[in-house]
């Protein structure tokens, strides 16, 4: 079945440093979604990418969808302590079920 | 507040107990989901309901029994669980079961099986 792999599993950065998490699928995805889960919280939708090569920005966050629609990345510029949490990618191919990656846990120290 | 509520927020139960988790969505969505979130594992989709009909059951053991009486409510009935079933159980809803629909998650029920 479809698998969505995410790396790294953990990332610890100093406030102000950049951060990137990568998502890779074994199959072509029809779309990819990104979610953020704060410690003790629940996943909250951030963004969806649908088109090959698509790039979207939300303030300091930049999301990319690969040309082959098999990979995606989330880049945070100049991290802040409010960025702490686990970032999940989730993709679908032919079905309707979202397949979530294991997530990347980001820790930001001041 | 995401419009999806779950009760109880915390539950401790013995292996012989029977309990139920409740999820309610106030968003007018037609699809609802149960996920299991364990440490060091990805979110595991358990069940999908669309317009009150179960459309997916991801090989979930029969000790978990879902129920969707209407499009706003979803239950997960638990009986004779195992300690490895301890996890955060998340409910989610989406406008439809389409692959591009955003899922809105509830706060989850933290389940501990003794």
PDB file of C-alpha atoms in Angstrom:
ATOM      1  CA  UNK A   1       0.000   0.000   0.000  1.00  0.00           C
ATOM      2  CA  UNK A   2       0.921   3.606  -0.220  1.00  0.00           C
ATOM      3  CA  UNK A   3       3.452   4.792   2.304  1.00  0.00           C
ATOM      4  CA  UNK A   4       4.360   8.321   3.173  1.00  0.00           C
ATOM      5  CA  UNK A   5       7.781   8.728   4.747  1.00  0.00           C
ATOM      6  CA  UNK A   6       8.847  11.818   6.624  1.00  0.00           C
ATOM      7  CA  UNK A   7      12.292  12.947   7.667  1.00  0.00           C
ATOM      8  CA  UNK A   8      13.764  13.906   9.996  1.00  0.00           C
ATOM      9  CA  UNK A   9      11.842  12.411  12.875  1.00  0.00           C
ATOM     10  CA  UNK A  10      13.107  15.072  15.266  1.00  0.00           C
ATOM     11  CA  UNK A  11      14.738  18.461  14.837  1.00  0.00           C
ATOM     12  CA  UNK A  12      16.080  20.755  17.524  1.00  0.00           C
ATOM     13  CA  UNK A  13      16.969  24.289  16.457  1.00  0.00           C
ATOM     14  CA  UNK A  14      17.872  27.565  18.066  1.00  0.00           C
ATOM     15  CA  UNK A  15      15.320  30.306  17.661  1.00  0.00           C
ATOM     16  CA  UNK A  16      16.013  32.177  14.443  1.00  0.00           C
ATOM     17  CA  UNK A  17      17.399  29.168  12.586  1.00  0.00           C
ATOM     18  CA  UNK A  18      15.640  27.688   9.605  1.00  0.00           C
ATOM     19  CA  UNK A  19      13.914  24.320   9.583  1.00  0.00           C
ATOM     20  CA  UNK A  20      12.891  21.920   6.825  1.00  0.00           C
ATOM     21  CA  UNK A  21      10.953  18.680   6.894  1.00  0.00           C
ATOM     22  CA  UNK A  22      10.652  16.358   3.921  1.00  0.00           C
ATOM     23  CA  UNK A  23       7.898  14.030   2.864  1.00  0.00           C
ATOM     24  CA  UNK A  24       8.336  11.218   0.333  1.00  0.00           C
ATOM     25  CA  UNK A  25       5.827   8.826  -1.144  1.00  0.00           C
ATOM     26  CA  UNK A  26       6.367   5.494  -2.834  1.00  0.00           C
ATOM     27  CA  UNK A  27       3.604   6.339  -5.306  1.00  0.00           C
ATOM     28  CA  UNK A  28       2.401   9.440  -7.124  1.00  0.00           C
ATOM     29  CA  UNK A  29       0.107  11.522  -4.985  1.00  0.00           C
ATOM     30  CA  UNK A  30      -3.001  13.320  -6.160  1.00  0.00           C
ATOM     31  CA  UNK A  31      -2.532  15.905  -3.441  1.00  0.00           C
ATOM     32  CA  UNK A  32      -0.687  16.461  -0.209  1.00  0.00           C
ATOM     33  CA  UNK A  33      -1.795  18.149   2.975  1.00  0.00           C
ATOM     34  CA  UNK A  34       0.255  19.460   5.866  1.00  0.00           C
ATOM     35  CA  UNK A  35      -0.887  19.519   9.483  1.00  0.00           C
ATOM     36  CA  UNK A  36       0.631  20.836  12.701  1.00  0.00           C
ATOM     37  CA  UNK A  37       0.093  19.304  16.112  1.00  0.00           C
ATOM     38  CA  UNK A  38       1.162  21.302  19.139  1.00  0.00           C
ATOM     39  CA  UNK A  39       2.292  19.341  22.233  1.00  0.00           C
ATOM     40  CA  UNK A  40      -0.822  18.001  23.930  1.00  0.00           C
ATOM     41  CA  UNK A  41      -2.986  19.147  21.060  1.00  0.00           C
ATOM     42  CA  UNK A  42      -4.541  17.732  17.935  1.00  0.00           C
ATOM     43  CA  UNK A  43      -3.564  18.018  14.269  1.00  0.00           C
ATOM     44  CA  UNK A  44      -4.582  21.293  12.663  1.00  0.00           C
ATOM     45  CA  UNK A  45      -4.677  21.737   8.906  1.00  0.00           C
ATOM     46  CA  UNK A  46      -2.063  24.088   7.465  1.00  0.00           C
ATOM     47  CA  UNK A  47      -2.246  23.817   3.696  1.00  0.00           C
ATOM     48  CA  UNK A  48      -2.943  21.619   0.686  1.00  0.00           C
ATOM     49  CA  UNK A  49      -0.898  21.256  -2.489  1.00  0.00           C
ATOM     50  CA  UNK A  50      -2.411  19.765  -5.621  1.00  0.00           C
ATOM     51  CA  UNK A  51      -0.410  20.818  -8.676  1.00  0.00           C
ATOM     52  CA  UNK A  52       2.941  19.450  -9.774  1.00  0.00           C
ATOM     53  CA  UNK A  53       5.735  21.818  -8.724  1.00  0.00           C
ATOM     54  CA  UNK A  54       3.360  23.942  -6.668  1.00  0.00           C
ATOM     55  CA  UNK A  55       4.811  26.327  -4.100  1.00  0.00           C
ATOM     56  CA  UNK A  56       2.724  28.049  -1.458  1.00  0.00           C
ATOM     57  CA  UNK A  57       3.730  30.430   1.301  1.00  0.00           C
ATOM     58  CA  UNK A  58       2.192  31.280   4.634  1.00  0.00           C
ATOM     59  CA  UNK A  59       4.250  34.021   6.262  1.00  0.00           C
ATOM     60  CA  UNK A  60       7.479  32.234   7.291  1.00  0.00           C
ATOM     61  CA  UNK A  61       6.317  28.818   6.040  1.00  0.00           C
ATOM     62  CA  UNK A  62       7.004  27.660   2.483  1.00  0.00           C
ATOM     63  CA  UNK A  63       5.440  24.492   1.130  1.00  0.00           C
ATOM     64  CA  UNK A  64       6.546  22.731  -2.041  1.00  0.00           C
ATOM     65  CA  UNK A  65       5.134  19.846  -4.044  1.00  0.00           C
ATOM     66  CA  UNK A  66       7.602  18.010  -6.244  1.00  0.00           C
ATOM     67  CA  UNK A  67       7.394  17.897 -10.021  1.00  0.00           C
ATOM     68  CA  UNK A  68       6.715  14.159  -9.939  1.00  0.00           C
ATOM     69  CA  UNK A  69       4.158  14.616  -7.137  1.00  0.00           C
ATOM     70  CA  UNK A  70       6.000  12.080  -5.007  1.00  0.00           C
ATOM     71  CA  UNK A  71       7.610  14.416  -2.520  1.00  0.00           C
ATOM     72  CA  UNK A  72       6.932  17.575  -0.623  1.00  0.00           C
ATOM     73  CA  UNK A  73       8.689  19.838   1.826  1.00  0.00           C
ATOM     74  CA  UNK A  74       7.880  22.380   4.475  1.00  0.00           C
ATOM     75  CA  UNK A  75      10.448  25.063   5.197  1.00  0.00           C
ATOM     76  CA  UNK A  76      10.216  27.476   8.108  1.00  0.00           C
ATOM     77  CA  UNK A  77      12.382  30.584   7.952  1.00  0.00           C
ATOM     78  CA  UNK A  78      13.696  32.073  11.186  1.00  0.00           C
ATOM     79  CA  UNK A  79      11.925  29.748  13.594  1.00  0.00           C
ATOM     80  CA  UNK A  80      10.142  31.046  16.657  1.00  0.00           C
ATOM     81  CA  UNK A  81       9.197  29.253  19.852  1.00  0.00           C
ATOM     82  CA  UNK A  82       5.596  29.261  18.654  1.00  0.00           C
ATOM     83  CA  UNK A  83       6.648  26.927  15.823  1.00  0.00           C
ATOM     84  CA  UNK A  84       7.189  24.087  18.307  1.00  0.00           C
ATOM     85  CA  UNK A  85       5.138  21.002  17.491  1.00  0.00           C
ATOM     86  CA  UNK A  86       4.927  18.034  15.188  1.00  0.00           C
ATOM     87  CA  UNK A  87       4.439  18.616  11.491  1.00  0.00           C
ATOM     88  CA  UNK A  88       2.668  15.914   9.514  1.00  0.00           C
ATOM     89  CA  UNK A  89       2.307  15.473   5.814  1.00  0.00           C
ATOM     90  CA  UNK A  90      -0.582  13.408   4.487  1.00  0.00           C
ATOM     91  CA  UNK A  91      -1.214  12.292   0.954  1.00  0.00           C
ATOM     92  CA  UNK A  92      -3.717  10.467  -1.161  1.00  0.00           C
ATOM     93  CA  UNK A  93      -3.341   8.743  -4.491  1.00  0.00           C
ATOM     94  CA  UNK A  94      -6.350   6.997  -5.911  1.00  0.00           C
ATOM     95  CA  UNK A  95      -8.442   6.659  -2.803  1.00  0.00           C
ATOM     96  CA  UNK A  96     -10.031   9.034  -0.393  1.00  0.00           C
ATOM     97  CA  UNK A  97      -8.103   8.076   2.715  1.00  0.00           C
ATOM     98  CA  UNK A  98      -5.283  10.326   3.830  1.00  0.00           C
ATOM     99  CA  UNK A  99      -2.043   8.478   4.567  1.00  0.00           C
ATOM    100  CA  UNK A 100      -0.136  10.332   7.228  1.00  0.00           C
ATOM    101  CA  UNK A 101       3.609  10.363   7.659  1.00  0.00           C
ATOM    102  CA  UNK A 102       5.084   9.778  11.123  1.00  0.00           C
ATOM    103  CA  UNK A 103       5.677  13.492  11.497  1.00  0.00           C
ATOM    104  CA  UNK A 104       8.671  15.647  12.327  1.00  0.00           C
ATOM    105  CA  UNK A 105       8.826  16.953  15.876  1.00  0.00           C
ATOM    106  CA  UNK A 106      10.332  20.406  16.032  1.00  0.00           C
ATOM    107  CA  UNK A 107      11.811  21.829  19.206  1.00  0.00           C
ATOM    108  CA  UNK A 108      12.871  25.472  19.225  1.00  0.00           C
ATOM    109  CA  UNK A 109      14.970  26.809  22.063  1.00  0.00           C
ATOM    110  CA  UNK A 110      15.253  30.523  22.720  1.00  0.00           C
TER     111      UNK A 110
ATOM    112  CA  UNK B   1     -12.197  25.503  18.675  1.00  0.00           C
ATOM    113  CA  UNK B   2     -12.396  23.365  15.574  1.00  0.00           C
ATOM    114  CA  UNK B   3     -16.062  22.477  15.734  1.00  0.00           C
ATOM    115  CA  UNK B   4     -15.298  18.855  16.575  1.00  0.00           C
ATOM    116  CA  UNK B   5     -15.720  17.780  20.178  1.00  0.00           C
ATOM    117  CA  UNK B   6     -14.769  14.507  21.821  1.00  0.00           C
ATOM    118  CA  UNK B   7     -15.695  13.010  25.159  1.00  0.00           C
ATOM    119  CA  UNK B   8     -14.266  11.907  27.428  1.00  0.00           C
ATOM    120  CA  UNK B   9     -10.902  13.612  27.082  1.00  0.00           C
ATOM    121  CA  UNK B  10      -9.226  11.005  29.272  1.00  0.00           C
ATOM    122  CA  UNK B  11     -10.233   7.422  29.959  1.00  0.00           C
ATOM    123  CA  UNK B  12      -8.650   4.693  32.032  1.00  0.00           C
ATOM    124  CA  UNK B  13     -10.158   1.249  31.710  1.00  0.00           C
ATOM    125  CA  UNK B  14      -9.420  -2.325  32.584  1.00  0.00           C
ATOM    126  CA  UNK B  15      -9.185  -5.044  29.968  1.00  0.00           C
ATOM    127  CA  UNK B  16     -12.603  -6.407  30.865  1.00  0.00           C
ATOM    128  CA  UNK B  17     -14.436  -3.083  30.786  1.00  0.00           C
ATOM    129  CA  UNK B  18     -16.775  -1.800  28.112  1.00  0.00           C
ATOM    130  CA  UNK B  19     -16.671   1.889  27.320  1.00  0.00           C
ATOM    131  CA  UNK B  20     -17.577   4.231  24.486  1.00  0.00           C
ATOM    132  CA  UNK B  21     -15.899   7.259  22.972  1.00  0.00           C
ATOM    133  CA  UNK B  22     -18.089   9.990  21.570  1.00  0.00           C
ATOM    134  CA  UNK B  23     -17.422  12.482  18.817  1.00  0.00           C
ATOM    135  CA  UNK B  24     -19.666  15.302  17.670  1.00  0.00           C
ATOM    136  CA  UNK B  25     -19.088  17.718  14.817  1.00  0.00           C
ATOM    137  CA  UNK B  26     -20.882  21.026  14.430  1.00  0.00           C
ATOM    138  CA  UNK B  27     -19.587  21.816  10.949  1.00  0.00           C
ATOM    139  CA  UNK B  28     -22.262  20.250   8.784  1.00  0.00           C
ATOM    140  CA  UNK B  29     -19.768  17.757   7.361  1.00  0.00           C
ATOM    141  CA  UNK B  30     -20.751  14.489   5.739  1.00  0.00           C
ATOM    142  CA  UNK B  31     -17.675  12.386   6.495  1.00  0.00           C
ATOM    143  CA  UNK B  32     -16.267  11.358   9.860  1.00  0.00           C
ATOM    144  CA  UNK B  33     -13.173   9.412  10.825  1.00  0.00           C
ATOM    145  CA  UNK B  34     -11.564   7.602  13.729  1.00  0.00           C
ATOM    146  CA  UNK B  35      -7.777   7.641  14.011  1.00  0.00           C
ATOM    147  CA  UNK B  36      -5.419   6.039  16.499  1.00  0.00           C
ATOM    148  CA  UNK B  37      -2.255   7.930  17.432  1.00  0.00           C
ATOM    149  CA  UNK B  38       0.399   5.960  19.284  1.00  0.00           C
ATOM    150  CA  UNK B  39       3.860   7.095  20.233  1.00  0.00           C
ATOM    151  CA  UNK B  40       6.389   6.769  17.424  1.00  0.00           C
ATOM    152  CA  UNK B  41       3.761   5.648  14.920  1.00  0.00           C
ATOM    153  CA  UNK B  42       1.961   7.564  12.205  1.00  0.00           C
ATOM    154  CA  UNK B  43      -1.677   8.427  12.555  1.00  0.00           C
ATOM    155  CA  UNK B  44      -3.542   5.198  11.844  1.00  0.00           C
ATOM    156  CA  UNK B  45      -6.868   5.496  10.107  1.00  0.00           C
ATOM    157  CA  UNK B  46      -9.341   3.130  11.723  1.00  0.00           C
ATOM    158  CA  UNK B  47     -12.757   3.844  10.256  1.00  0.00           C
ATOM    159  CA  UNK B  48     -14.355   6.185   7.738  1.00  0.00           C
ATOM    160  CA  UNK B  49     -18.033   7.034   7.599  1.00  0.00           C
ATOM    161  CA  UNK B  50     -19.660   8.936   4.769  1.00  0.00           C
ATOM    162  CA  UNK B  51     -23.292   9.946   5.100  1.00  0.00           C
ATOM    163  CA  UNK B  52     -23.580   7.570   8.047  1.00  0.00           C
ATOM    164  CA  UNK B  53     -22.336   4.591   6.067  1.00  0.00           C
ATOM    165  CA  UNK B  54     -19.051   2.917   6.883  1.00  0.00           C
ATOM    166  CA  UNK B  55     -16.862   3.135   3.806  1.00  0.00           C
ATOM    167  CA  UNK B  56     -13.567   1.944   5.196  1.00  0.00           C
ATOM    168  CA  UNK B  57     -12.423  -0.382   7.939  1.00  0.00           C
ATOM    169  CA  UNK B  58      -8.662  -0.667   8.047  1.00  0.00           C
ATOM    170  CA  UNK B  59      -8.378  -4.168   9.471  1.00  0.00           C
ATOM    171  CA  UNK B  60      -9.257  -2.970  12.923  1.00  0.00           C
ATOM    172  CA  UNK B  61      -9.740  -5.671  15.584  1.00  0.00           C
ATOM    173  CA  UNK B  62     -13.346  -6.419  16.440  1.00  0.00           C
ATOM    174  CA  UNK B  63     -12.854  -5.184  19.999  1.00  0.00           C
ATOM    175  CA  UNK B  64     -13.305  -1.739  18.414  1.00  0.00           C
ATOM    176  CA  UNK B  65     -16.831  -1.190  17.146  1.00  0.00           C
ATOM    177  CA  UNK B  66     -17.839   2.087  15.490  1.00  0.00           C
ATOM    178  CA  UNK B  67     -21.304   3.529  15.282  1.00  0.00           C
ATOM    179  CA  UNK B  68     -22.551   6.516  13.312  1.00  0.00           C
ATOM    180  CA  UNK B  69     -26.208   7.220  14.117  1.00  0.00           C
ATOM    181  CA  UNK B  70     -26.258  10.455  12.096  1.00  0.00           C
ATOM    182  CA  UNK B  71     -23.837  12.661  10.220  1.00  0.00           C
ATOM    183  CA  UNK B  72     -23.018  14.715  13.323  1.00  0.00           C
ATOM    184  CA  UNK B  73     -22.213  11.937  15.756  1.00  0.00           C
ATOM    185  CA  UNK B  74     -19.678   9.142  15.799  1.00  0.00           C
ATOM    186  CA  UNK B  75     -19.032   6.611  18.520  1.00  0.00           C
ATOM    187  CA  UNK B  76     -16.290   4.096  19.136  1.00  0.00           C
ATOM    188  CA  UNK B  77     -17.380   1.252  21.384  1.00  0.00           C
ATOM    189  CA  UNK B  78     -14.578  -0.491  23.232  1.00  0.00           C
ATOM    190  CA  UNK B  79     -14.585  -3.914  24.870  1.00  0.00           C
ATOM    191  CA  UNK B  80     -11.938  -6.330  26.112  1.00  0.00           C
ATOM    192  CA  UNK B  81      -9.119  -4.042  25.062  1.00  0.00           C
ATOM    193  CA  UNK B  82      -5.428  -4.810  25.430  1.00  0.00           C
ATOM    194  CA  UNK B  83      -2.730  -2.611  27.008  1.00  0.00           C
ATOM    195  CA  UNK B  84      -1.272  -1.985  23.526  1.00  0.00           C
ATOM    196  CA  UNK B  85      -4.551  -0.258  22.639  1.00  0.00           C
ATOM    197  CA  UNK B  86      -3.535   2.613  24.912  1.00  0.00           C
ATOM    198  CA  UNK B  87      -3.242   5.647  22.663  1.00  0.00           C
ATOM    199  CA  UNK B  88      -4.780   8.956  21.692  1.00  0.00           C
ATOM    200  CA  UNK B  89      -7.958   8.371  19.712  1.00  0.00           C
ATOM    201  CA  UNK B  90      -8.760  11.204  17.375  1.00  0.00           C
ATOM    202  CA  UNK B  91     -11.993  11.899  15.619  1.00  0.00           C
ATOM    203  CA  UNK B  92     -12.056  14.018  12.477  1.00  0.00           C
ATOM    204  CA  UNK B  93     -14.629  15.262  10.014  1.00  0.00           C
ATOM    205  CA  UNK B  94     -14.519  16.648   6.490  1.00  0.00           C
ATOM    206  CA  UNK B  95     -17.099  18.121   4.136  1.00  0.00           C
ATOM    207  CA  UNK B  96     -17.106  14.915   2.105  1.00  0.00           C
ATOM    208  CA  UNK B  97     -14.861  11.889   1.752  1.00  0.00           C
ATOM    209  CA  UNK B  98     -13.098  13.451  -1.188  1.00  0.00           C
ATOM    210  CA  UNK B  99      -9.284  13.264  -1.246  1.00  0.00           C
ATOM    211  CA  UNK B 100      -8.857  17.024  -1.327  1.00  0.00           C
ATOM    212  CA  UNK B 101     -11.136  17.744   1.608  1.00  0.00           C
ATOM    213  CA  UNK B 102      -9.520  19.191   4.708  1.00  0.00           C
ATOM    214  CA  UNK B 103      -9.938  17.141   7.837  1.00  0.00           C
ATOM    215  CA  UNK B 104     -10.868  18.854  11.067  1.00  0.00           C
ATOM    216  CA  UNK B 105      -9.699  17.017  14.152  1.00  0.00           C
ATOM    217  CA  UNK B 106     -11.192  16.896  17.601  1.00  0.00           C
ATOM    218  CA  UNK B 107      -9.041  17.207  20.734  1.00  0.00           C
ATOM    219  CA  UNK B 108      -8.840  13.436  21.144  1.00  0.00           C
ATOM    220  CA  UNK B 109      -9.462  10.963  23.927  1.00  0.00           C
ATOM    221  CA  UNK B 110      -6.366   9.788  25.782  1.00  0.00           C
ATOM    222  CA  UNK B 111      -7.060   6.120  26.508  1.00  0.00           C
ATOM    223  CA  UNK B 112      -5.104   4.042  28.989  1.00  0.00           C
ATOM    224  CA  UNK B 113      -5.810   0.319  29.219  1.00  0.00           C
ATOM    225  CA  UNK B 114      -4.580  -1.323  32.403  1.00  0.00           C
TER     226      UNK B 114
END
